[in-house]
CSV table of C-alpha atoms in Angstrom, one decimal:
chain,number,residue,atom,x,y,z
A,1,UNK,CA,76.5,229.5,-51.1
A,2,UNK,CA,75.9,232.1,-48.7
A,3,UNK,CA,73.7,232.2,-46.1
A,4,UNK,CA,70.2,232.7,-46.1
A,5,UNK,CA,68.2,234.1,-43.2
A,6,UNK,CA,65.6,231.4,-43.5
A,7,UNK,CA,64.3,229.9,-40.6
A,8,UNK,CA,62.4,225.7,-41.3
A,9,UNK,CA,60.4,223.9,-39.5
A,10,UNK,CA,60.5,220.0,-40.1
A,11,UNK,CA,57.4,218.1,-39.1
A,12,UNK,CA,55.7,214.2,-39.6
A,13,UNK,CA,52.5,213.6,-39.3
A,14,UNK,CA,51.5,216.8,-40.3
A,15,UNK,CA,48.0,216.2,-41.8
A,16,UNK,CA,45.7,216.2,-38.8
A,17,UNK,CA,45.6,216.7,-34.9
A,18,UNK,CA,48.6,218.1,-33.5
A,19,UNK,CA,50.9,218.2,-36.3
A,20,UNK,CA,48.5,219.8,-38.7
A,21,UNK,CA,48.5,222.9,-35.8
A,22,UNK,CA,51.8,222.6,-35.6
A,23,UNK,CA,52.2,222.7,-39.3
A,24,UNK,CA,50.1,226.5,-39.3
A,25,UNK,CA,51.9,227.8,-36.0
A,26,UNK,CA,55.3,227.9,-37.7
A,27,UNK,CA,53.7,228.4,-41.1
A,28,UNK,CA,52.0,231.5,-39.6
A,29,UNK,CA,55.5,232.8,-37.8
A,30,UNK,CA,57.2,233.1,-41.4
A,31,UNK,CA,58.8,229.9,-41.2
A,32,UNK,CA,59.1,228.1,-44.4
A,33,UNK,CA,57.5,224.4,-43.9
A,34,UNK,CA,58.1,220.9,-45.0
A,35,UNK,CA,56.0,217.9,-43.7
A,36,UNK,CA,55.5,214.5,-44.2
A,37,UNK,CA,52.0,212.2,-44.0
A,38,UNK,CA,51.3,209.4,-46.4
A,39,UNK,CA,48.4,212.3,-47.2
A,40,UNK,CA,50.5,215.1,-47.8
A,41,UNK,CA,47.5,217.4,-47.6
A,42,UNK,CA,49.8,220.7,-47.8
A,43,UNK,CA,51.5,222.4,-50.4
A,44,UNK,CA,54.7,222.0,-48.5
A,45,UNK,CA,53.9,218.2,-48.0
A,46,UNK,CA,56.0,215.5,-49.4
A,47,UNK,CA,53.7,212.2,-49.6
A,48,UNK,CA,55.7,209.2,-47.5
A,49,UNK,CA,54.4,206.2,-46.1
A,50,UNK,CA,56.2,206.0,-42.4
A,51,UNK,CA,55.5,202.3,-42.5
A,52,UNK,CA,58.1,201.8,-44.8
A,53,UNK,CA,61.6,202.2,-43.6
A,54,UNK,CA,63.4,202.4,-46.6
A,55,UNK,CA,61.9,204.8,-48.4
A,56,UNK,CA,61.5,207.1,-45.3
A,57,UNK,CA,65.4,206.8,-45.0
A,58,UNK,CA,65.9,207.7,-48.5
A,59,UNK,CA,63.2,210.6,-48.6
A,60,UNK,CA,64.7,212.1,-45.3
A,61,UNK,CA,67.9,211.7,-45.8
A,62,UNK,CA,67.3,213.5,-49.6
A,63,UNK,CA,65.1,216.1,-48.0
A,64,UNK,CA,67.4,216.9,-45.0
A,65,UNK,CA,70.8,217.0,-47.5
A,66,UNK,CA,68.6,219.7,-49.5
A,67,UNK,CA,67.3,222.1,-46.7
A,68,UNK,CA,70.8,222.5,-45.2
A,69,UNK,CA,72.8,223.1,-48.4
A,70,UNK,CA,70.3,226.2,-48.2
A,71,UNK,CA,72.1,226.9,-44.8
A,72,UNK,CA,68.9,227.9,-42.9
A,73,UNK,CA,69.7,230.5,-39.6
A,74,UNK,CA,67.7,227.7,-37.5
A,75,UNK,CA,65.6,224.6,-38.4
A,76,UNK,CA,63.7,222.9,-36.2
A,77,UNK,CA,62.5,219.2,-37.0
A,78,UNK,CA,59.4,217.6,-34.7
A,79,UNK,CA,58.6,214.1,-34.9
A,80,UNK,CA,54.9,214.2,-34.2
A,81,UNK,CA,53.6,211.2,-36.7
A,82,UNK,CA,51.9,207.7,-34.5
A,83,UNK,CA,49.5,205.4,-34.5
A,84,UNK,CA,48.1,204.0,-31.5
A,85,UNK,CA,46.3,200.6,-32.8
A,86,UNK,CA,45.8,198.2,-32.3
A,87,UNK,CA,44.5,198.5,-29.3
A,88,UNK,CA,43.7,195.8,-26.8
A,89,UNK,CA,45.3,192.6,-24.8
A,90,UNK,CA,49.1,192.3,-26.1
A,91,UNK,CA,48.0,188.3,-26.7
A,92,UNK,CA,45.3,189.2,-29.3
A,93,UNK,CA,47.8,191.4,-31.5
A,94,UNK,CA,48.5,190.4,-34.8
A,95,UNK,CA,52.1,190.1,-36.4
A,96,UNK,CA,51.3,193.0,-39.1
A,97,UNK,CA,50.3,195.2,-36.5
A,98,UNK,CA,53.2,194.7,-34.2
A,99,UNK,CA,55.1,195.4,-37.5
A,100,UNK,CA,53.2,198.4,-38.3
A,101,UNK,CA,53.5,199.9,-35.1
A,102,UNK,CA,57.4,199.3,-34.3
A,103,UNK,CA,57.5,200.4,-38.0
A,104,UNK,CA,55.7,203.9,-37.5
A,105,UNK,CA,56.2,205.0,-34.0
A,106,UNK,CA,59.4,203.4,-33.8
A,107,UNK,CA,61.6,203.0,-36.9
A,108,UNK,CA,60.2,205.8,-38.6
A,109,UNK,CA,61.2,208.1,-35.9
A,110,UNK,CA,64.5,207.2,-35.6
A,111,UNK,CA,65.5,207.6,-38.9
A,112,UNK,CA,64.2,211.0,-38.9
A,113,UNK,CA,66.3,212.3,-36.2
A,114,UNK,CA,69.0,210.4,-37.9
A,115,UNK,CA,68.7,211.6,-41.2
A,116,UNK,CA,68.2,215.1,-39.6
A,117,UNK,CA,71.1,215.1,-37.3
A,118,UNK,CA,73.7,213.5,-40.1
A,119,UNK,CA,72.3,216.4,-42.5
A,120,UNK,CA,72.2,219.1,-39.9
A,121,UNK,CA,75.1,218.2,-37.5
A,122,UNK,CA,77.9,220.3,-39.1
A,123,UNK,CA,75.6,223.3,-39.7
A,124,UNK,CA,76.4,226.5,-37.5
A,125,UNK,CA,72.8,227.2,-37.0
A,126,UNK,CA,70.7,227.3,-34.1
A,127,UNK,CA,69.1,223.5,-34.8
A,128,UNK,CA,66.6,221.5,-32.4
A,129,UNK,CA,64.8,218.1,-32.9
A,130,UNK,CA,61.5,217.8,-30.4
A,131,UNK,CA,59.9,214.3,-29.8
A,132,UNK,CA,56.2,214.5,-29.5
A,133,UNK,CA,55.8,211.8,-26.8
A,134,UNK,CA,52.8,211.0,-24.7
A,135,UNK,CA,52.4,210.2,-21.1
A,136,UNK,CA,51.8,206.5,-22.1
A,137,UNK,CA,55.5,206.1,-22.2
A,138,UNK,CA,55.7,206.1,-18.2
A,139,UNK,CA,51.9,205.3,-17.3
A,140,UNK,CA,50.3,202.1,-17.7
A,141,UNK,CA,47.5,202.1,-19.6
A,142,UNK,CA,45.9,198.4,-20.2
A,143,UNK,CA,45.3,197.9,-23.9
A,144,UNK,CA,47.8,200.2,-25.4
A,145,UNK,CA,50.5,197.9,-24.9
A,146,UNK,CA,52.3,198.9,-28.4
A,147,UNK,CA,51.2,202.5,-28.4
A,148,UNK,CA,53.6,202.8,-24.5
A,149,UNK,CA,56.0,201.0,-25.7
A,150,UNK,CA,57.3,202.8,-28.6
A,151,UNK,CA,56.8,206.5,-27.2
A,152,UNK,CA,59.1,205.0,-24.0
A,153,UNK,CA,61.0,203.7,-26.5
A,154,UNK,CA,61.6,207.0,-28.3
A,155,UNK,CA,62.2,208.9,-25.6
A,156,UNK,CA,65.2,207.2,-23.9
A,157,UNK,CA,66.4,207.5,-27.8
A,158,UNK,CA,66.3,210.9,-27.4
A,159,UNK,CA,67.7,211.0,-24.1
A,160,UNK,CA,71.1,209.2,-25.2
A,161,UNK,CA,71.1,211.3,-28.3
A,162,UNK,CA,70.9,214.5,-26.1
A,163,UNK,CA,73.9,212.8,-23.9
A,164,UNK,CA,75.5,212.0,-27.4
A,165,UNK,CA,75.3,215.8,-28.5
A,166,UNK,CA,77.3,217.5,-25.7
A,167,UNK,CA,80.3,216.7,-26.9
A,168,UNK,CA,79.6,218.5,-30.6
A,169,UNK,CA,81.4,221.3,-31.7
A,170,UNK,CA,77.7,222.4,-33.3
A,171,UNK,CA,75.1,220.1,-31.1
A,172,UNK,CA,71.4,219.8,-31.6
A,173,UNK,CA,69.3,220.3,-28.7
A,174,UNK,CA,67.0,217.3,-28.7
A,175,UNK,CA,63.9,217.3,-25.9
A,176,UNK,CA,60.6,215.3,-25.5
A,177,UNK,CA,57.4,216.9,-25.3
A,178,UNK,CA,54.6,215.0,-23.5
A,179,UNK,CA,51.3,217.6,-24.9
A,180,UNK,CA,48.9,215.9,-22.6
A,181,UNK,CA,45.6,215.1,-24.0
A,182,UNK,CA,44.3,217.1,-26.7
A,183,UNK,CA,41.2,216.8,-29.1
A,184,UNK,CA,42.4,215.2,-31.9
A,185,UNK,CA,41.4,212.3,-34.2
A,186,UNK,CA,43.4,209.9,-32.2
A,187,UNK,CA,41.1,211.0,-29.1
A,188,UNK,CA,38.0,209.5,-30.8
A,189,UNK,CA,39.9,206.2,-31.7
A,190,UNK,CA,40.6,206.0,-28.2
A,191,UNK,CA,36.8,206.4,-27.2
A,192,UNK,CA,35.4,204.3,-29.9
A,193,UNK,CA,37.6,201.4,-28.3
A,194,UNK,CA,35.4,198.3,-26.8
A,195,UNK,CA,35.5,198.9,-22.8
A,196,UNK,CA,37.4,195.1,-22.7
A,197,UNK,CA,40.1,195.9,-25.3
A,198,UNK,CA,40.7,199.3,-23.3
A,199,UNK,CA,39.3,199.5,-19.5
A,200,UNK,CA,40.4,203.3,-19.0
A,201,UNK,CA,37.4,204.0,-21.5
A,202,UNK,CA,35.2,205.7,-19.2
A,203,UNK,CA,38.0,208.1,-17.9
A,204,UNK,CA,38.7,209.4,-21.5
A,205,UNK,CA,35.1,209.9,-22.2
A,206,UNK,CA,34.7,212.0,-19.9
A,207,UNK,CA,38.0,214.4,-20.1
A,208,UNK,CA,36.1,214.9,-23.7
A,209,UNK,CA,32.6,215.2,-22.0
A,210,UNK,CA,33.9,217.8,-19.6
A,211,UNK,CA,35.8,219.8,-22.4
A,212,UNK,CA,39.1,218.9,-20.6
A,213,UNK,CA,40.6,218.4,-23.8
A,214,UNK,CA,43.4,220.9,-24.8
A,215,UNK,CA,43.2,222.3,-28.2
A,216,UNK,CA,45.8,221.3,-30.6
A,217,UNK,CA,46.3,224.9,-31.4
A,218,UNK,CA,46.9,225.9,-28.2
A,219,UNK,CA,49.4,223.4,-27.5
A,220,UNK,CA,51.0,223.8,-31.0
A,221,UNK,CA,52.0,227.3,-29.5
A,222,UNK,CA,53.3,226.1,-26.6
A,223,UNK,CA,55.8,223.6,-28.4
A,224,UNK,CA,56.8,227.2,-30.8
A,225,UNK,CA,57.3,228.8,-27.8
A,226,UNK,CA,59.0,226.3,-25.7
A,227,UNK,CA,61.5,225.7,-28.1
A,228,UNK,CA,62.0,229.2,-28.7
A,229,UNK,CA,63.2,229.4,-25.4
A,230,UNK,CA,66.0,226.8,-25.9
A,231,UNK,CA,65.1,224.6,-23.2
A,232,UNK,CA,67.6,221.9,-21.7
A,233,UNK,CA,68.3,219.4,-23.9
A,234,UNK,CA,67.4,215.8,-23.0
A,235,UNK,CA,64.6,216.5,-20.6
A,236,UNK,CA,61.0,215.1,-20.7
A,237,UNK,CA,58.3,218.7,-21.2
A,238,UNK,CA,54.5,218.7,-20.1
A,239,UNK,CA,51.7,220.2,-21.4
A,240,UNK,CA,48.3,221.1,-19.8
A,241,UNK,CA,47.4,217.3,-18.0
């Protein structure tokens, strides 16, 4: 098959907040799409439930295997998809929700840039995988407890992988993304939280009070551009605080 100057965009969580903007900024560049929610509000959506492992291993690994026999010019895969519940003292959590969470913002995430890397590593393309972290995964926020610990989590995975990568013939740059806080749904869980669960309450009221909330569009251009720019790999990115 030859080659087909067709440049992809890979995204989870796709359906609202950032990865929805993210989802129309490479849409409207000319990129073709592909995104994942349990929704799958798109036309380029396929429906998968991150919560269960298996079947998000089989769907990316069949997804990824498909895109690259295509032999795209450059794909770019951002893992955007979390959930921050439950939220509150790590003694009151509940075993589901533990599960849930690893589950989601954990195993979920690395199986994507697994699957994506295994599908992708062999292909002479330009090819970059971008973790949408949060400051939580170096802050300490009382109540997210879960929430911090799988975005730290994720990013020292995607620290090793970049240190994993420089020795490929055909490496994938691999780079965390911290957006800062933006006006999303997951903003108004955050404020509908009971002040004792979550004690920062008052502080997050107000960044949306004061309009101190970045756009998701905006930032969504920011991650286009930043990876068009082919940043160094490994490294943690800001956004507007």
């Amino acid at each position: 098959m030859g080659v087909t100057a067709l440049n992809v965009a890979i995204i989870t969580g796709g359906s609202s907040g950032l990865g929805v903007a993210l989802c129309e900024e490479f849409f409207g560049r000319g990129w073709q799409v592909v995104e994942f929610s349990r929704s799958a509000p798109h036309p380029y959506s396929i429906a998968l439930d991150l919560s269960d492992p298996q079947a998000a291993a089989r769907v990316f690994g069949e997804t990824f295997t498909a895109l690259a026999s295509r032999c795209p010019r450059e794909v770019v895969a951002v893992g955007c998809a979390a959930v921050l519940g439950p939220v509150g003292s790590a003694g009151a959590v509940e075993a589901r929700d533990v599960v849930r969470s690893i589950d989601v913002n954990v195993t979920a995430a690395v199986l994507f840039a697994s699957r994506f890397i295994h599908a992708f590593q062999q292909q002479d393309c330009e090819k970059t995988l971008v973790n949408i972290s949060s400051g939580a995964a170096v802050k300490t926020h009382a109540g997210w407890s879960l929430y911090s610990a799988g975005k730290a989590a994720i990013e020292q995975f995607v620290r090793v992988v970049a240190a994993e990568q420089v020795s490929q013939a055909a490496p994938v740059r691999t780079f965390n993304v911290n957006p800062g806080v933006m006006d999303t749904a997951m903003q108004t869980e955050v404020r509908s939280a009971n002040r004792e669960d979550f004690p920062e309450l008052d502080r997050f009221v107000g960044l949306h009070d004061e309009g101190l909330l970045a756009p998701p569009a905006e930032v969504a251009r920011w991650v286009a551009e930043l990876v068009a720019s082919r940043p160094e790999p490994g490294q943690t990115y800001a956004g507007r605080r």
